[in-house]
């Protein structure tokens, strides 16, 4: 990217292919996040110019549904065409447009569909949807549309909703309704479509003068099968990652582009060559950084962004892992999130050794059954990553709360 073009890492994160690897659909150009199609959204934002830094920590929305009229979910055999997985691609495109992001690629198995987005990830299960967006996206604006989609096309009603985010590093860059947690709660409470269905509460965990975590939960759960209805999500948000690690996620580290200079003037050929190069760089970033080793035996979908940045989804069985990296100097950040039932004593140090941050925040949201027989990593007051190189992290704060009936939220700073 030439500096004269004034293009930045935020303005030109366009590294993906539209489902080309998996579903044989035509190649399309990626619409940039702040230029999402107009679907008649109640948009009070006008878009902000890039300020030289990027808000890496994601906003996360998890919504669980149940059949209208009840019924046992476990009697369904073909989960590929059940519940939310019956939604068409055009519905998901419209959903993402409300958050000001676009779908880049998808991988699937019998349990879920995992989408890499222009800004983070989307996971669709038969009865649960998880949407993570970073930067200046407007995540809460998808909720009413999602509820109506689920009712109209899937005959589902909302059962549980959780929204969470860390406090922003650059709050002045955010769009409505994300300019403060108070504004977010006000939006959820006053929105004419949401308020009658989302009688939830907001909470703050952690020191208000340092890194802290905002959580909103609306719980209308009626347990269908207490033995199988379990959930846990672990998120590690890492800041000031090692410069040598950050360097791995810049396009320029993988050779100069020469596609436009080739003798062949065939646009389709040049586009194919560009996509091939993109796949190669995405793969190289995954291997060279050590990310591949963090997700053994999983189906990976990695996307490098030009001129910098990286996103990856990995699915194995009914579990997902997602990694997102913002390598810009001054706002370098990496996140690792998973709902796997993992061996924390081994995995957490491996994640930290991969990115080598100066500090990190770890959060856990789980129901009580999800915590049973689970090695809770937030209980580790000291994490010895590499004693030889003095890479030892000590926890300096820990907060926890039980929300609604059985949702446990924990947050720690190291």
Steps between C-alpha positions, in 0.01 A plus 500: 500500500647835402503764766369756252172313479438571870374148541548349844470165668147591608389636165617211284442176688379318193678169504224244454321293242125465505455130592702404194681209664195320621184574309588568134337842489627780274794707618387844610674814615487554873294800611688698762354507854414871502337470157247228583190480279202707606219271615285776647667480840416743778848651473585804709872485415681674221833314498830618647836556342786269595692656789830313466415230757261206499268374778602134513297367796175358372138555591341156543137401463373150578132421448331166575162400363236232552219368286178695520266261676784300657639161409821308549791619284682170534252305286625668182740300285603731216636803685619659173144609421365564848412821679721801424701298248199521268563875457611595151825677422310815408351509851843475659633770266221731611566414864870584468422821311322629809821455693701663216701194403496245217545125461831392343502119522338198663580152626242253629457161662199307626471721809552861388590752232796731567540825305805726493383861476667820389507575872515178704267196489152351486406150622160351422373192683147358467387684815780744577672786319826664607605826332828677580590835347790736559588856399210744475234245413143538628431154635189567708311615194472140377292371793148595395562385144639167627200441724263561210703282262493212748126532549407543133728245332590256777197504733725580796467736795775655710601312813825663616707799394843607616691809386847580628804710426810636666519875561614674183852630449368765258139567608478823300518305174187295567166542326153507653391303699848403624641829628461385862365203691224723633399580141503130411274415794272790413475374143412148612245628747328759280503338155134442412566152354746384764367621832196273517715192437827584676438562866868474593756668724847650456808440714859626528782267608850611590660828613335802340837685492663220299394225260144391574223302334140597425234228490128506416289184544133434429401150611171335405640149519285196553737205521405234244773253593712602801752226422596643160412873516843625604703791376835666573696764312857595586652814352861621528555862392871573459647849475835638381599179329867449421612711197663196341168318523306800368730517199379156388154641429600762243455412133832660405686232697407246233651657188406776262185491293570468129165381370414829329837499319456162336483491121158340499230768498216256562314640804357165601848345492647780709216472748562126533872560555419755769273253678767230480752737656252592771446133590874445512560797731210403726646150530853627563382733776317212666805271497781750567322658797430165666123543480457168320640319804237660726216323318603138438256272319275792408371631168663842453389804301767773504483844342792741467412866447680750282706690600481344848286293735383141533189299595452127542216265589555135594224246560523152647181313582260744664781730618654809347821695548551845353807723486519863390811714473545876464875555460510881465761672712330685784198271510642150448258235621422131466198307626446129551149374573368147526210301639708182510528312825874543515796417719578854609830426673655407164306708248505845667881518524520378139272783384697760696831369369369527145417871527725615789282789624602742775162460669173316445141475619326164533123458524278199548124479457344164585196337647542294816494170314759635257740552791469144627820301444650810336852619578423868559804699382395817679592335827867501397655791689838447328551375145851383424538522123878499460697524823834498314410822322319640804160481336286461808159663543346580838134573545433843650119495513216249490126559498205264470123510516208262456252649255133402485445134594823319412723717279843546657723784376867536597762752394867533591793728411856370466 
